[in-house]
Coordinates of C-alpha atoms and ligand atoms in Angstrom, one line a residue:
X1 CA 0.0 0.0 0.0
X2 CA 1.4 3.5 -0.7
X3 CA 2.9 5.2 2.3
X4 CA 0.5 8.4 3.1
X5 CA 2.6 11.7 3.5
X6 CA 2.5 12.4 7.1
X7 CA -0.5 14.7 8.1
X8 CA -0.9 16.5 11.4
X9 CA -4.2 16.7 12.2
X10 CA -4.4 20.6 13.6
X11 CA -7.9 21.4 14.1
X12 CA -11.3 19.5 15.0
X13 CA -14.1 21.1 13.9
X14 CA -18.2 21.0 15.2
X15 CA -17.1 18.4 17.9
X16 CA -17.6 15.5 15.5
X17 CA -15.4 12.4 15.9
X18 CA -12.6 12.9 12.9
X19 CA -10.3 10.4 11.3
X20 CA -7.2 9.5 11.9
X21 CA -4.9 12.4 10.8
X22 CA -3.1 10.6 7.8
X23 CA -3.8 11.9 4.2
X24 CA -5.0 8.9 1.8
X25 CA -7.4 6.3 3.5
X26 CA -10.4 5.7 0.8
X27 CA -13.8 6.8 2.1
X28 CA -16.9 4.8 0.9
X29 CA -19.1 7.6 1.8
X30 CA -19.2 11.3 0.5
X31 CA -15.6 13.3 0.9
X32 CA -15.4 17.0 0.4
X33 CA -11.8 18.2 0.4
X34 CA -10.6 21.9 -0.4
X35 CA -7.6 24.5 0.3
X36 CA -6.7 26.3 3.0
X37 CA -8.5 25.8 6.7
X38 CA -11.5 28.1 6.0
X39 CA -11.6 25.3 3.4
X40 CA -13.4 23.5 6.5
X41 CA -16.4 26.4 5.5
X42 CA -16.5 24.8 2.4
X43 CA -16.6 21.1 2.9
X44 CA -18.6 21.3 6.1
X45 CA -21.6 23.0 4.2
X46 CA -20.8 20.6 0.6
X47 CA -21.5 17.4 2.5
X48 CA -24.0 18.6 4.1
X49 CA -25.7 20.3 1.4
X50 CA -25.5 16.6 -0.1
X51 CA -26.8 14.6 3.3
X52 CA -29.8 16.9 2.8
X53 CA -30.2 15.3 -0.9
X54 CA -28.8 18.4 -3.0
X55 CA -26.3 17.6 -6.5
X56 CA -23.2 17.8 -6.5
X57 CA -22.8 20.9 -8.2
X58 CA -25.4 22.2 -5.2
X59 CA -22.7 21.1 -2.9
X60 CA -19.9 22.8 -4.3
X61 CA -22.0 26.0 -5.1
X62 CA -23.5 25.8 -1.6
X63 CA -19.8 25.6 0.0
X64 CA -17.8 28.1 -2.3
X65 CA -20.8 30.6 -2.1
X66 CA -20.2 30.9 1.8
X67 CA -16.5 31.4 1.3
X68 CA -17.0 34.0 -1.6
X69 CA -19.2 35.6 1.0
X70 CA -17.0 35.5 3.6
X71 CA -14.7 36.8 1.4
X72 CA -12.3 34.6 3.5
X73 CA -8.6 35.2 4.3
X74 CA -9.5 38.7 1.7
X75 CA -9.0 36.1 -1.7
X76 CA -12.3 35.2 -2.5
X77 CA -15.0 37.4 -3.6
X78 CA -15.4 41.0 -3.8
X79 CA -13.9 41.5 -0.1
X80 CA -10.6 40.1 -2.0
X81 CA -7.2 41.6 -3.2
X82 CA -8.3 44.2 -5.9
X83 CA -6.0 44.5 -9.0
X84 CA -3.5 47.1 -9.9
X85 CA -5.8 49.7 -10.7
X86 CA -7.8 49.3 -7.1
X87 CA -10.7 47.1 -8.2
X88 CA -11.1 43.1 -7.6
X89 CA -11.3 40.9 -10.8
X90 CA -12.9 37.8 -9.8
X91 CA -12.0 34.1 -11.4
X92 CA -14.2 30.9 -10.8
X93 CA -15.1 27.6 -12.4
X94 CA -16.9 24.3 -12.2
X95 CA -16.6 20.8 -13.2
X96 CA -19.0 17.8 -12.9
X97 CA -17.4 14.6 -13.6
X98 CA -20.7 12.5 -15.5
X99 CA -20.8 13.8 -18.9
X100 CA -17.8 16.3 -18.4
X101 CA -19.7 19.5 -17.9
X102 CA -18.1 22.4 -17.2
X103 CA -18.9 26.3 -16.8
X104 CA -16.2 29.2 -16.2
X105 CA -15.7 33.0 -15.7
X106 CA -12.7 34.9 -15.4
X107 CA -11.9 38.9 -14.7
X108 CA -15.9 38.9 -13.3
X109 CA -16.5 42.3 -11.5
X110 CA -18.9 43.3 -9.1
X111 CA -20.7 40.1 -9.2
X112 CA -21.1 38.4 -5.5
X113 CA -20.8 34.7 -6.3
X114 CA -19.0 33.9 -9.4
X115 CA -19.2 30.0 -8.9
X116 CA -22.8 30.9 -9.5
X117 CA -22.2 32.6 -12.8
X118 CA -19.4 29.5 -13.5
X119 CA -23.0 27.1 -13.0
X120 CA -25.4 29.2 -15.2
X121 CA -22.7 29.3 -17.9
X122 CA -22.7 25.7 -17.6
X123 CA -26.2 24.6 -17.4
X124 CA -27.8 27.7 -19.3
X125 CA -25.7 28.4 -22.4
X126 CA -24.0 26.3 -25.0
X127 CA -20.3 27.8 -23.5
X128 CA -17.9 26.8 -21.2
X129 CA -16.1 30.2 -20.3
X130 CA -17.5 33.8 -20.3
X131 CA -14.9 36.8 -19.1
X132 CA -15.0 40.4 -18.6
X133 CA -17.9 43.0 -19.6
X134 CA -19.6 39.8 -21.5
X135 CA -19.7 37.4 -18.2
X136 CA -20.9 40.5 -15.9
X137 CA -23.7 40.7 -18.4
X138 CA -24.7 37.5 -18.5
X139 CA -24.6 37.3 -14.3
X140 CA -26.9 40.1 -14.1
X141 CA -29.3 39.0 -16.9
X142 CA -29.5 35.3 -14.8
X143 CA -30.5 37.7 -11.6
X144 CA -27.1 37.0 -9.5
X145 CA -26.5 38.9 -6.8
X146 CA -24.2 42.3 -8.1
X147 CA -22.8 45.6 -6.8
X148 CA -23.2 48.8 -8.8
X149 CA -20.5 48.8 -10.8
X150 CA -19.6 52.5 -9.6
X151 CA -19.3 51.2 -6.2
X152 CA -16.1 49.6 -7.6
X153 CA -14.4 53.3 -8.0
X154 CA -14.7 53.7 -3.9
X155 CA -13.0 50.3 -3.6
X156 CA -9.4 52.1 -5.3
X157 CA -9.7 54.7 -3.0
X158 CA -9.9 52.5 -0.3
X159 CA -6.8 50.2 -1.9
X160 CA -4.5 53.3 -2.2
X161 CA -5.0 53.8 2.0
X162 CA -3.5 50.6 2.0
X163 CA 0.0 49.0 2.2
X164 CA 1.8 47.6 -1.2
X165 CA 0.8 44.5 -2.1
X166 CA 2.3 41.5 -1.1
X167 CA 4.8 40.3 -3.4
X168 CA 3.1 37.0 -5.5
X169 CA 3.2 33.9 -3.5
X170 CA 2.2 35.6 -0.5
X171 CA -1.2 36.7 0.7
X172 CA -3.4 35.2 -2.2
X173 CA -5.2 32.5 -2.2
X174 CA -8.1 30.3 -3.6
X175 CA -10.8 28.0 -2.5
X176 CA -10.7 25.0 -4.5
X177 CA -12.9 22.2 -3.5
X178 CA -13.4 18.9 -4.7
X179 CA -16.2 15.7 -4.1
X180 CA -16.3 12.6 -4.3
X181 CA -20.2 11.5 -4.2
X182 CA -21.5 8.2 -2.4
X183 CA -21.6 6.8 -5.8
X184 CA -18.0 7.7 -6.5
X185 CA -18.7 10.4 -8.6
X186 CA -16.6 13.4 -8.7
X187 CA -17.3 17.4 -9.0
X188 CA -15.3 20.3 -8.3
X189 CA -15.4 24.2 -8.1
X190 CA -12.6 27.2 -7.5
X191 CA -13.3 31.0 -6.9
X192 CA -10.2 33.7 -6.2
X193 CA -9.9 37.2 -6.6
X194 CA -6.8 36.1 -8.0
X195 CA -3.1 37.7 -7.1
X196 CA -3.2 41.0 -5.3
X197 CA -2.4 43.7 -7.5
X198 CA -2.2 41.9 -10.6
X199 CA -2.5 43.8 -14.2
X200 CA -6.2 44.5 -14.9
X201 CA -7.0 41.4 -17.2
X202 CA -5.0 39.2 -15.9
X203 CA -6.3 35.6 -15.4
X204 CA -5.4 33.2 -13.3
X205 CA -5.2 29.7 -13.0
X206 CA -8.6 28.7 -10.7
X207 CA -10.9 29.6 -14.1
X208 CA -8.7 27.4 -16.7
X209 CA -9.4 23.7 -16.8
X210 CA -6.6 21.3 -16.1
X211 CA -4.7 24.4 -14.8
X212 CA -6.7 25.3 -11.7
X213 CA -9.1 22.3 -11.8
X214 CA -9.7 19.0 -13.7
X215 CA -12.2 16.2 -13.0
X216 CA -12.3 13.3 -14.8
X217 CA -15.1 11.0 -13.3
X218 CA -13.1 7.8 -14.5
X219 CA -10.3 8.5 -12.7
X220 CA -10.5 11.3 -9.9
X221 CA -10.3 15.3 -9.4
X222 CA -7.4 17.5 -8.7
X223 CA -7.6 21.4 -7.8
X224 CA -4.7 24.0 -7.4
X225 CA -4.4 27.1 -5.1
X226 CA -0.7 29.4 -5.5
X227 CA 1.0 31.1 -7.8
X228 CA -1.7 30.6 -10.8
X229 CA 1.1 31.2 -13.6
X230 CA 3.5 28.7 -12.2
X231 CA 0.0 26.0 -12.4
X232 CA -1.0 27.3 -15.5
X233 CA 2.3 26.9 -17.2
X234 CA 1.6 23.3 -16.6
X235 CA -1.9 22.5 -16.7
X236 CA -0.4 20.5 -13.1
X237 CA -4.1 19.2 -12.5
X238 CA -4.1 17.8 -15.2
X239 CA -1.3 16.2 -14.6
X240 CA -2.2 14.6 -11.1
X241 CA -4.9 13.6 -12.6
X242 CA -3.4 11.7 -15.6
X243 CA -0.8 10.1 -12.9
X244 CA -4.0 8.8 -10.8
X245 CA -4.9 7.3 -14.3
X246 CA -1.9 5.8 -14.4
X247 CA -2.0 4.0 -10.8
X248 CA -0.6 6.6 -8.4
X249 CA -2.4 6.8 -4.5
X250 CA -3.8 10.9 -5.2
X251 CA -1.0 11.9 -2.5
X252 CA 2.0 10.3 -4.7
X253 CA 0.4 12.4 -7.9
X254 CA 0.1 15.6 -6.3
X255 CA 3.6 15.4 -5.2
X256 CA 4.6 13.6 -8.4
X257 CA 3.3 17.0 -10.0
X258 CA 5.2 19.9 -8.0
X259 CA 9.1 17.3 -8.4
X260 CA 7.8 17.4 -12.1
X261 CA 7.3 21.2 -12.3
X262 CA 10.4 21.9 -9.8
X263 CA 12.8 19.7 -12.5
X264 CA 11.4 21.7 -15.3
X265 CA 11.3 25.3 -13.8
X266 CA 14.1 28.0 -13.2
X267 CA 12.3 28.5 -9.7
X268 CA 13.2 25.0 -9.2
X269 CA 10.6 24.5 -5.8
X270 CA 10.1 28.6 -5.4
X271 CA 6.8 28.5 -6.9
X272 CA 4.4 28.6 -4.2
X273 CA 2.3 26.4 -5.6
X274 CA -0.2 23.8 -3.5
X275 CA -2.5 20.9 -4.5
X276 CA -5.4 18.5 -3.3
X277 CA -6.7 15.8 -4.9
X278 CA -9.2 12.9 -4.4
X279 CA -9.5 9.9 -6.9
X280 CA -12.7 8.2 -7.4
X281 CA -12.0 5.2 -4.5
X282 CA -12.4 8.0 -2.0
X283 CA -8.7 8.7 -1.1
X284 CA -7.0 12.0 -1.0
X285 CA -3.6 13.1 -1.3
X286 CA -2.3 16.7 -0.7
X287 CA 1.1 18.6 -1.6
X288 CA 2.9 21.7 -1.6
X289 CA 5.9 23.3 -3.4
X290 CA 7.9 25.8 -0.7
X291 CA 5.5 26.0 2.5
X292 CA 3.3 24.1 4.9
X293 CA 0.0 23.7 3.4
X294 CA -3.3 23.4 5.9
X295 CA -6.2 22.1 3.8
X296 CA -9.7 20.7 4.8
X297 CA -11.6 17.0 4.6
X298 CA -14.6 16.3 5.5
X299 CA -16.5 12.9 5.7
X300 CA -19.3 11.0 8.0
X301 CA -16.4 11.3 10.6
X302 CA -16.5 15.0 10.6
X303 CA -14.6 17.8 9.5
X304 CA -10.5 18.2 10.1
X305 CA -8.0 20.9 9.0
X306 CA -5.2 19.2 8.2
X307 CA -1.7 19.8 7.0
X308 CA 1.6 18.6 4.7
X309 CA 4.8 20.2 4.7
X310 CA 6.7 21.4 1.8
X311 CA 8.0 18.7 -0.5
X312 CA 11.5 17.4 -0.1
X313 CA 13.5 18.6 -3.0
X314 CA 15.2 15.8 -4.9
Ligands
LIG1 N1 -4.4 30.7 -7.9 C1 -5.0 31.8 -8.1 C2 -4.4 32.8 -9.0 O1 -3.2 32.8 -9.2 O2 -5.1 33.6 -9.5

């Protein structure tokens, strides 16, 4: 059996009995894993957005929605890092494994819930990605929940009171979030306001498939959260996924993915780049590039924030 990364389990959540703190074990029942502890937000309300009979892609609009109204650790949602010119530019996508369906936005402004929009562009038009002016439209003609886009001026006021961004790598995040159904079907979903200060137009990694997220619902589901041009360079969930195809426990691919990047990079492992992933047997595998990594599971044993530490470099 594959040796697990070790795992420190860090945090209980809701008083529920957790597993064992070891990253890997398969789950028969619904799993819900996603990035970063307020990741727990996330899974908690997936699985039980599920246990009350909703989708899939219920679940993972259900979790992200809360996070992207949170606006949790200031990376998700309008409450995140605005770009360069004082405004956030919002990324999001979704994936349901059966029948490959996917829906995405990228550079979305004033628009509360983007996974929202990434689900109507899925399920309501023949597309899989809308950005800019065209996917703001298209959120406000489905009724989702927007700012007046003059309200975004006030926000660059606001950003010029403030200190310099952080350089990239630091202080940005996503939510990515991943399930695995009782059936063993897989769905994901990522939001992000994307890298603090970035260019106006820039798009990240979270909205691009096999960059940000892939799903494949023969094999598993892999989601990124980082540095999205050192992910997107390499489509790396993709990539875990393909090595779950190929045999590898979810843990071994994800860190299969960042030695594979590191070899091929000038940055060699200085690419702040993280991963979780979950195959379709129910276990789940986590890695990260340069930095301990918390990230969040939750099954009919409860919810855990969990961690791995930074990859050895070979
Ligand atoms: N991973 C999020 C971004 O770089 O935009």
């Amino acid at each position: 059996m594959h040796r697990a990364a070790a795992v420190v389990c860090s945090l209980f959540l809701l008083g529920c009995q957790a597993p064992q703190g070891t990253a890997g074990p398969a789950s028969a029942g619904p799993l819900a894993i996603a990035t970063w502890p307020f990741g727990a937000i996330a899974t908690d309300l997936a699985w039980q957005s599920l246990q009350r009979g909703g989708s899939r892609l219920d679940a993972i609009e259900t979790g992200i929605r809360e996070v992207e109204r949170q606006s949790c650790d200031g990376s998700v949602g309008l409450g995140g890092g605005p770009n360069a010119a004082g405004y956030p530019q919002l990324d999001s996508c979704i994936l349901d494994g059966p029948g490959q369906r996917a829906g995405s936005v990228a550079g979305l402004e004033g628009i509360v819930h983007p996974i929202s929009v990434a689900r109507a562009v899925m399920e309501h038009t023949r597309h899989v990605m809308l950005v800019g002016e065209g996917a703001r439209w298209f959120a406000l003609q489905r009724g989702i929940d927007s700012v007046p886009i003059e309200e975004l001026a006030a926000k660059k006021q606001e950003w010029q009171q403030r200190p310099a961004p952080a350089p990239q790598g630091q202080g940005h995040d996503t939510i990515t979030l991943l399930l695995r159904d009782s059936d063993g079907h897989l769905a994901g979903g990522c939001s992000t306001s994307g890298a603090g200060g970035k260019l106006p137009g820039r798009v990240g990694d979270s909205p691009i498939l096999g960059s940000g997220l892939y799903v494949d619902d023969e094999v598993g589901a892999a989601g990124a959260t980082g540095v999205g041009e050192n992910v997107m360079r390499y489509c790396a969930t993709f990539a875990i996924v393909e090595r779950m195809r190929q045999g590898l426990h979810p843990q071994q691919a994800c860190e299969e993915v960042v030695h594979d990047i590191a070899r091929r990079d000038p940055r060699r492992y200085r690419l702040d780049i993280c991963f979780v992933a979950v195959d379709k047997q129910g276990r789940f595998g986590a890695a990260a590039s340069n930095q301990r990594f918390p990230f969040a599971v939750t099954t009919a044993a409860g919810t855990q924030v969990l961690h791995v530490d930074a990859v050895s470099p070979r």
